[in-house]
Amino acid sequence: MRLPALLSLSWLAASGAAFAAFAPIPEIEKGQPVVVDLRGGVLYDSNIFGDDEGAVDSLVYTLSPQLRLNASLTQQTFLRGVYSLEVQQFDDRPGDDTLFNHLLGARLSHSVSERAEITLYENLAIVQSPEAALTLGGIREEYQADQSFWSNVLGATGTVDLSRRLELEPGLRVFGINYDNAVLAGDLDHVRWDASSGLAYRYWRTTRLVAEGRYRKVRYDVGDAFKGSETLYALAGFNYDLEERTALKTRLGVEARERNAGGDTSRLYGEASLRHSYAENSWVQAGVEYSLQETDAIGDYLDSSGPVFVLTGQVDPSGADTLLFTGTISYALRTLNARPGASVGDADEESLTLGFAAILNIREQWSIRATLDYQDKTSDVPGREQ
């Protein structure tokens, strides 16, 4: 169980930005070509490693400068770039007590014509987490002593109006992750390709019927013949938008997973989300998804399956963007599906994540934020609880 709380004071050269783990924080660019954001704060984390035993708590002092660039390259092309540095100083952390995290991102949007648009994006994250060993059954697993990693996301999305009512929505995304620790790298380093193509038919002014196909390939750097997989999705659903206040999206279909080892699986896939804006700057959104997901215990389990429920929202009492309250509640009920012939059986896991934030915007360039985050995870597998 983890219970971090944060109080931060921010100075912004142009606008507010996020500084909370789970609660949604609105970000307002206001059209400036250069935005400098400097955030600082102090938080208390009741379990900095997320261990199920021997939790280590600590005060954490944070400083996070961020630079955002916005540029219209042509009348049809817009570029946005961002670099963020997060410095964490722990009051009581075994080993290194000063950590540095980096985020570098770029997004290029281009209108090919009046009927076609394309967006390219890239996000690189470098996360430092040394001496982050887990304690399992009272035995500290030293091979997990360094959980530092870097990850990269490269993708493209587009829309093409085939006719007045028919729209094509292609997409491509490549995700890769690499751990510094050799053992973790051998277990978890992988690349994931996601390709999709959706066909949307405008049935009514507020309703679009959608047919969508997706493809996913997961390739592990080590042991791919044992851990890799390919998945095909065939989905159908609809998007409903009512005057930009209420939006409903549903997808239902089948996912067929072909594994390099461990047998193949076909299961139902479903996702739905509902968002309603009931006042100026105030909204609520609920979502649910049922799917197969990769697991970090890939040696014993094929994957995990089950539903994930998410409720999030924002309240602006005055409608003037002066005082905001935001929150997120996420609940997941997953089953770890054991590999055939493994020494373990299927195992159930439950996880609950809560995040709440209060943001006070003072004038244009200052804001004070207080957040409270909570994590709790129970598992049938010893050592996976948090």
Coordinates of N, CA, C and O in Angstrom, one line a residue, residues 31-160:
G31 N -1.3 29.9 -26.3 CA -0.8 30.3 -27.6 C 0.6 30.8 -27.6 O 1.1 31.3 -28.6
Q32 N 1.4 30.8 -26.5 CA 2.8 31.3 -26.5 C 3.7 30.4 -27.2 O 3.6 29.2 -27.1
P33 N 4.7 31.0 -28.0 CA 5.6 30.1 -28.7 C 6.6 29.4 -27.8 O 7.1 28.3 -28.1
V34 N 6.9 30.1 -26.6 CA 7.8 29.5 -25.6 C 7.2 29.6 -24.3 O 6.7 30.6 -23.8
V35 N 7.1 28.4 -23.6 CA 6.5 28.3 -22.3 C 7.6 27.7 -21.3 O 8.0 26.6 -21.5
V36 N 7.9 28.5 -20.3 CA 8.8 28.0 -19.3 C 8.0 27.7 -18.0 O 7.3 28.6 -17.5
D37 N 8.2 26.5 -17.5 CA 7.4 26.1 -16.3 C 8.3 25.6 -15.2 O 9.1 24.7 -15.5
L38 N 8.3 26.2 -14.1 CA 9.2 25.8 -13.0 C 8.3 25.4 -11.8 O 7.5 26.2 -11.3
R39 N 8.4 24.1 -11.4 CA 7.6 23.6 -10.3 C 8.5 23.0 -9.2 O 9.5 22.4 -9.4
G40 N 8.0 23.2 -8.0 CA 8.7 22.7 -6.8 C 7.7 22.3 -5.8 O 6.6 22.8 -5.7
G41 N 8.1 21.3 -5.0 CA 7.2 20.8 -4.0 C 7.8 19.8 -3.0 O 9.0 19.5 -3.1
V42 N 7.1 19.4 -2.0 CA 7.5 18.4 -1.1 C 6.4 17.4 -0.9 O 5.2 17.8 -0.9
L43 N 6.7 16.1 -0.9 CA 5.7 15.1 -0.7 C 6.2 14.1 0.3 O 7.4 13.9 0.6
Y44 N 5.2 13.4 0.9 CA 5.5 12.3 1.8 C 5.0 11.0 1.1 O 3.8 10.9 0.7
D45 N 5.9 10.1 1.0 CA 5.6 8.8 0.4 C 5.7 7.7 1.5 O 6.8 7.5 2.0
S46 N 4.6 7.0 1.7 CA 4.6 6.0 2.8 C 5.3 4.7 2.4 O 5.6 3.8 3.3
N47 N 5.6 4.5 1.1 CA 6.2 3.2 0.6 C 6.9 3.5 -0.7 O 6.4 3.3 -1.8
I48 N 8.1 4.1 -0.6 CA 8.8 4.6 -1.8 C 9.1 3.5 -2.8 O 9.2 3.7 -4.0
F49 N 9.3 2.2 -2.4 CA 9.6 1.1 -3.3 C 8.4 0.3 -3.6 O 8.5 -0.6 -4.5
G50 N 7.2 0.5 -3.0 CA 6.1 -0.3 -3.2 C 6.2 -1.7 -2.7 O 5.5 -2.6 -3.3
D51 N 7.0 -2.0 -1.7 CA 7.2 -3.3 -1.2 C 6.0 -3.8 -0.4 O 5.3 -3.0 0.2
D52 N 5.7 -5.1 -0.5 CA 4.6 -5.6 0.4 C 5.1 -5.9 1.8 O 4.3 -6.0 2.7
E53 N 6.4 -5.9 2.0 CA 7.0 -6.0 3.4 C 8.1 -5.0 3.5 O 8.8 -4.7 2.6
G54 N 8.3 -4.6 4.8 CA 9.4 -3.7 5.1 C 9.3 -2.4 4.3 O 10.3 -1.9 3.7
A55 N 8.1 -1.7 4.3 CA 8.0 -0.5 3.6 C 8.9 0.6 4.1 O 9.1 0.7 5.3
V56 N 9.5 1.4 3.2 CA 10.4 2.5 3.5 C 9.6 3.8 3.2 O 9.2 4.0 2.0
D57 N 9.4 4.7 4.2 CA 8.8 5.9 3.9 C 9.8 7.0 3.9 O 10.9 6.9 4.4
S58 N 9.4 8.2 3.3 CA 10.4 9.3 3.2 C 9.7 10.5 2.7 O 8.7 10.5 2.0
L59 N 10.2 11.7 3.2 CA 9.9 12.9 2.5 C 10.7 13.1 1.2 O 11.8 12.6 1.1
V60 N 10.0 13.6 0.2 CA 10.7 13.8 -1.1 C 10.5 15.3 -1.5 O 9.4 15.8 -1.6
Y61 N 11.6 15.9 -1.8 CA 11.6 17.3 -2.2 C 11.8 17.3 -3.8 O 12.7 16.6 -4.3
T62 N 11.0 18.0 -4.5 CA 11.0 17.9 -5.9 C 11.2 19.3 -6.6 O 10.7 20.3 -6.1
L63 N 11.9 19.3 -7.7 CA 12.1 20.5 -8.5 C 12.0 20.0 -9.9 O 12.7 19.1 -10.4
S64 N 11.2 20.7 -10.7 CA 10.9 20.2 -12.1 C 10.7 21.4 -13.0 O 9.7 21.9 -13.2
P65 N 11.8 21.8 -13.7 CA 11.7 22.8 -14.8 C 11.2 22.1 -16.1 O 11.5 20.9 -16.3
Q66 N 10.5 22.8 -16.8 CA 10.0 22.3 -18.1 C 10.0 23.4 -19.2 O 9.6 24.6 -18.9
L67 N 10.3 23.0 -20.4 CA 10.4 24.0 -21.5 C 9.5 23.4 -22.6 O 9.6 22.3 -23.0
R68 N 8.5 24.2 -23.1 CA 7.6 23.8 -24.1 C 7.7 24.8 -25.3 O 7.7 26.1 -25.0
L69 N 7.8 24.3 -26.5 CA 7.9 25.2 -27.7 C 6.7 24.9 -28.6 O 6.3 23.7 -28.8
N70 N 6.1 26.0 -29.1 CA 5.0 25.9 -30.0 C 5.3 26.7 -31.2 O 5.6 27.9 -31.1
A71 N 5.2 26.1 -32.4 CA 5.5 26.9 -33.6 C 4.6 26.4 -34.8 O 4.4 25.2 -35.0
S72 N 4.1 27.4 -35.5 CA 3.4 27.2 -36.8 C 4.4 27.3 -37.9 O 4.9 28.4 -38.3
L73 N 4.8 26.1 -38.4 CA 5.8 26.1 -39.5 C 5.3 26.6 -40.8 O 6.0 27.3 -41.5
T74 N 4.1 26.2 -41.1 CA 3.3 26.8 -42.2 C 1.9 26.9 -41.8 O 1.5 26.6 -40.7
Q75 N 1.0 27.3 -42.7 CA -0.4 27.4 -42.4 C -1.0 26.1 -42.2 O -2.1 26.0 -41.5
Q76 N -0.4 25.0 -42.7 CA -0.9 23.7 -42.5 C -0.1 22.8 -41.5 O -0.5 21.7 -41.2
T77 N 1.0 23.3 -41.0 CA 1.8 22.5 -40.1 C 2.1 23.2 -38.8 O 2.5 24.4 -38.8
F78 N 1.9 22.4 -37.7 CA 2.2 22.9 -36.4 C 3.1 22.0 -35.6 O 2.9 20.7 -35.7
L79 N 4.1 22.5 -34.9 CA 5.1 21.7 -34.2 C 5.0 22.1 -32.7 O 5.0 23.3 -32.4
R80 N 5.1 21.1 -31.9 CA 5.2 21.3 -30.5 C 6.3 20.4 -29.9 O 6.3 19.2 -30.2
G81 N 7.1 21.0 -29.1 CA 8.2 20.2 -28.4 C 8.2 20.5 -26.9 O 7.8 21.5 -26.5
V82 N 8.6 19.5 -26.1 CA 8.7 19.6 -24.7 C 9.9 18.9 -24.1 O 10.2 17.8 -24.6
Y83 N 10.5 19.5 -23.2 CA 11.6 18.9 -22.4 C 11.3 19.1 -20.9 O 11.0 20.3 -20.5
S84 N 11.3 18.1 -20.1 CA 11.0 18.2 -18.7 C 12.1 17.4 -17.9 O 12.4 16.3 -18.2
L85 N 12.6 18.1 -16.9 CA 13.5 17.5 -15.9 C 12.9 17.4 -14.6 O 12.4 18.4 -14.1
E86 N 12.9 16.3 -13.9 CA 12.4 16.1 -12.6 C 13.5 15.7 -11.7 O 14.2 14.7 -11.9
V87 N 13.8 16.5 -10.6 CA 14.8 16.2 -9.7 C 14.1 15.8 -8.4 O 13.3 16.6 -7.8
Q88 N 14.4 14.6 -7.8 CA 13.8 14.2 -6.6 C 14.9 14.0 -5.5 O 15.9 13.3 -5.7
Q89 N 14.8 14.7 -4.4 CA 15.7 14.6 -3.3 C 14.9 13.9 -2.1 O 14.0 14.4 -1.5
F90 N 15.4 12.6 -1.8 CA 14.7 11.8 -0.8 C 15.4 12.1 0.6 O 16.6 12.2 0.7
D91 N 14.5 12.3 1.6 CA 15.0 12.5 2.9 C 15.6 11.2 3.6 O 16.5 11.2 4.4
D92 N 15.0 10.1 3.2 CA 15.4 8.8 3.8 C 15.2 7.7 2.7 O 14.2 7.0 2.7
R93 N 16.2 7.5 1.9 CA 16.2 6.5 0.9 C 17.5 5.7 0.9 O 18.6 6.3 0.8
P94 N 17.4 4.4 1.0 CA 18.7 3.6 0.9 C 19.4 3.8 -0.4 O 18.8 3.9 -1.5
G95 N 20.7 3.9 -0.3 CA 21.5 4.1 -1.6 C 21.4 5.6 -2.0 O 21.4 6.5 -1.3
D96 N 21.3 5.8 -3.4 CA 21.2 7.1 -3.9 C 19.9 7.8 -3.4 O 18.8 7.2 -3.5
D97 N 20.1 9.0 -3.0 CA 18.9 9.8 -2.5 C 18.6 11.0 -3.4 O 17.6 11.7 -3.0
T98 N 19.3 11.1 -4.5 CA 19.0 12.2 -5.4 C 18.8 11.5 -6.8 O 19.7 10.9 -7.3
L99 N 17.6 11.7 -7.4 CA 17.3 11.0 -8.6 C 16.9 12.0 -9.7 O 16.3 13.1 -9.4
F100 N 17.2 11.7 -10.9 CA 16.9 12.6 -12.1 C 16.1 11.8 -13.1 O 16.5 10.8 -13.6
N101 N 15.0 12.4 -13.5 CA 14.2 11.8 -14.6 C 14.0 12.8 -15.7 O 13.9 14.1 -15.5
H102 N 14.0 12.4 -16.9 CA 13.9 13.2 -18.1 C 12.8 12.8 -19.0 O 12.5 11.6 -19.1
L103 N 12.1 13.8 -19.6 CA 11.1 13.5 -20.6 C 11.3 14.5 -21.8 O 11.4 15.7 -21.6
L104 N 11.4 13.9 -23.0 CA 11.6 14.7 -24.2 C 10.5 14.2 -25.2 O 10.4 13.0 -25.5
G105 N 9.8 15.2 -25.7 CA 8.7 14.8 -26.6 C 8.5 15.8 -27.7 O 8.9 17.0 -27.6
A106 N 7.9 15.4 -28.8 CA 7.6 16.3 -30.0 C 6.4 15.8 -30.7 O 6.1 14.6 -30.7
R107 N 5.6 16.7 -31.2 CA 4.4 16.4 -32.0 C 4.3 17.3 -33.2 O 4.4 18.5 -33.0
L108 N 4.1 16.7 -34.3 CA 4.0 17.5 -35.6 C 2.7 17.1 -36.2 O 2.4 16.0 -36.5
S109 N 1.8 18.2 -36.4 CA 0.5 18.0 -37.0 C 0.5 18.7 -38.4 O 1.0 19.9 -38.4
H110 N 0.0 18.0 -39.4 CA 0.0 18.6 -40.7 C -1.3 18.3 -41.4 O -1.8 17.2 -41.4
S111 N -1.9 19.4 -42.0 CA -3.1 19.2 -42.9 C -2.6 19.0 -44.3 O -2.2 19.9 -45.0
V112 N -2.8 17.7 -44.7 CA -2.3 17.4 -46.1 C -3.2 18.1 -47.1 O -2.8 18.6 -48.2
S113 N -4.5 18.1 -46.8 CA -5.5 18.8 -47.6 C -6.7 19.1 -46.8 O -6.7 18.9 -45.6
E114 N -7.8 19.6 -47.4 CA -9.0 19.9 -46.6 C -9.6 18.6 -46.1 O -10.5 18.6 -45.2
R115 N -9.2 17.5 -46.7 CA -9.9 16.2 -46.3 C -9.0 15.2 -45.6 O -9.4 14.1 -45.3
A116 N -7.7 15.6 -45.4 CA -6.8 14.6 -44.8 C -5.8 15.4 -43.8 O -5.3 16.5 -44.1
E117 N -5.6 14.8 -42.7 CA -4.7 15.3 -41.7 C -3.8 14.1 -41.1 O -4.3 13.0 -41.1
I118 N -2.6 14.5 -40.7 CA -1.7 13.5 -40.1 C -0.9 14.1 -38.9 O -0.6 15.3 -39.0
T119 N -0.7 13.3 -37.9 CA 0.0 13.7 -36.7 C 1.1 12.7 -36.4 O 0.9 11.5 -36.4
L120 N 2.4 13.2 -36.3 CA 3.5 12.4 -35.9 C 3.9 12.8 -34.5 O 3.9 14.0 -34.1
Y121 N 4.3 11.8 -33.6 CA 4.7 12.1 -32.3 C 5.8 11.2 -31.8 O 5.9 10.1 -32.3
E122 N 6.6 11.7 -30.9 CA 7.7 11.0 -30.3 C 7.8 11.4 -28.8 O 7.8 12.6 -28.5
N123 N 8.0 10.4 -27.9 CA 8.2 10.7 -26.5 C 9.2 9.7 -26.0 O 9.1 8.5 -26.0
L124 N 10.3 10.3 -25.4 CA 11.4 9.6 -24.8 C 11.4 9.9 -23.3 O 11.4 11.0 -22.9
A125 N 11.4 8.8 -22.5 CA 11.5 9.0 -21.0 C 12.7 8.2 -20.5 O 12.9 7.1 -20.9
I126 N 13.4 8.9 -19.6 CA 14.6 8.3 -18.9 C 14.3 8.3 -17.4 O 14.2 9.4 -16.9
V127 N 14.1 7.2 -16.8 CA 13.7 7.1 -15.4 C 14.8 6.5 -14.6 O 15.2 5.4 -14.9
Q128 N 15.2 7.2 -13.5 CA 16.2 6.7 -12.6 C 15.6 6.1 -11.4 O 14.9 6.7 -10.7
S129 N 15.9 4.8 -11.1 CA 15.4 4.2 -9.9 C 16.3 3.1 -9.4 O 16.1 1.9 -9.5
P130 N 17.5 3.5 -8.9 CA 18.5 2.5 -8.4 C 18.1 2.0 -7.0 O 17.3 2.6 -6.3
E131 N 18.7 0.9 -6.6 CA 18.5 0.3 -5.3 C 17.0 0.1 -5.0 O 16.6 0.2 -3.9
A132 N 16.2 -0.1 -6.0 CA 14.8 -0.3 -5.8 C 14.4 -1.8 -5.7 O 13.6 -2.3 -6.4
A133 N 15.2 -2.5 -4.8 CA 14.9 -3.9 -4.7 C 13.6 -4.2 -4.0 O 13.1 -3.4 -3.2
L134 N 13.0 -5.3 -4.4 CA 11.8 -5.8 -3.8 C 12.1 -6.8 -2.7 O 13.1 -7.5 -2.8
T135 N 11.3 -6.8 -1.6 CA 11.4 -7.7 -0.6 C 10.3 -8.8 -0.7 O 9.1 -8.5 -0.6
L136 N 10.7 -10.0 -1.0 CA 9.7 -11.1 -1.2 C 9.9 -12.1 -0.1 O 11.0 -12.8 0.0
G137 N 8.9 -12.3 0.7 CA 9.0 -13.3 1.8 C 10.1 -13.0 2.8 O 10.7 -14.0 3.3
G138 N 10.4 -11.8 3.0 CA 11.5 -11.4 3.9 C 12.9 -11.5 3.3 O 13.9 -11.2 3.9
I139 N 13.0 -11.9 2.0 CA 14.3 -12.0 1.3 C 14.4 -10.9 0.3 O 13.5 -10.8 -0.6
R140 N 15.4 -10.1 0.4 CA 15.6 -9.0 -0.6 C 16.1 -9.5 -1.9 O 17.2 -10.2 -1.9
E141 N 15.4 -9.3 -2.9 CA 15.8 -9.8 -4.3 C 16.8 -8.8 -4.9 O 16.5 -7.8 -5.5
E142 N 18.1 -9.1 -4.7 CA 19.1 -8.2 -5.1 C 19.2 -8.0 -6.6 O 19.7 -7.0 -7.1
Y143 N 18.7 -9.0 -7.4 CA 18.8 -8.9 -8.8 C 17.9 -7.8 -9.3 O 18.0 -7.3 -10.5
Q144 N 17.0 -7.3 -8.5 CA 16.1 -6.2 -8.9 C 16.6 -4.9 -8.3 O 15.9 -3.9 -8.1
A145 N 17.9 -4.8 -7.9 CA 18.4 -3.7 -7.2 C 18.4 -2.4 -8.0 O 18.4 -1.3 -7.4
D146 N 18.3 -2.5 -9.3 CA 18.3 -1.3 -10.1 C 17.1 -1.4 -11.1 O 17.2 -2.2 -12.0
Q147 N 16.1 -0.6 -11.0 CA 15.0 -0.7 -11.9 C 14.9 0.6 -12.8 O 13.9 0.9 -13.3
S148 N 16.1 1.2 -13.0 CA 16.1 2.3 -13.9 C 15.9 1.8 -15.3 O 16.3 0.7 -15.7
F149 N 15.3 2.7 -16.1 CA 15.0 2.3 -17.5 C 14.8 3.5 -18.4 O 14.7 4.6 -17.9
W150 N 14.8 3.3 -19.7 CA 14.4 4.3 -20.6 C 13.3 3.7 -21.5 O 13.4 2.5 -21.9
S151 N 12.4 4.5 -22.0 CA 11.3 4.0 -22.9 C 11.1 5.0 -23.9 O 11.4 6.2 -23.8
N152 N 10.6 4.6 -25.1 CA 10.4 5.5 -26.2 C 9.1 5.1 -26.9 O 8.8 3.9 -27.1
V153 N 8.3 6.1 -27.3 CA 7.1 5.9 -28.1 C 7.2 6.7 -29.3 O 7.4 7.9 -29.3
L154 N 7.0 6.1 -30.5 CA 7.0 6.7 -31.8 C 5.7 6.3 -32.5 O 5.4 5.1 -32.5
G155 N 4.9 7.3 -33.0 CA 3.7 7.0 -33.5 C 3.2 8.0 -34.6 O 3.7 9.1 -34.7
A156 N 2.1 7.6 -35.2 CA 1.4 8.4 -36.2 C 0.0 8.1 -36.2 O -0.4 7.0 -36.1
T157 N -0.9 9.2 -36.4 CA -2.3 9.0 -36.5 C -2.7 9.9 -37.7 O -2.1 10.9 -38.0
G158 N -3.9 9.5 -38.2 CA -4.4 10.3 -39.3 C -5.9 10.2 -39.5 O -6.5 9.3 -39.0
T159 N -6.4 11.1 -40.3 CA -7.8 11.0 -40.7 C -7.9 11.4 -42.2 O -7.3 12.3 -42.6
V160 N -8.8 10.7 -42.9 CA -9.0 10.9 -44.3 C -10.5 10.9 -44.5 O -11.1 9.8 -44.3

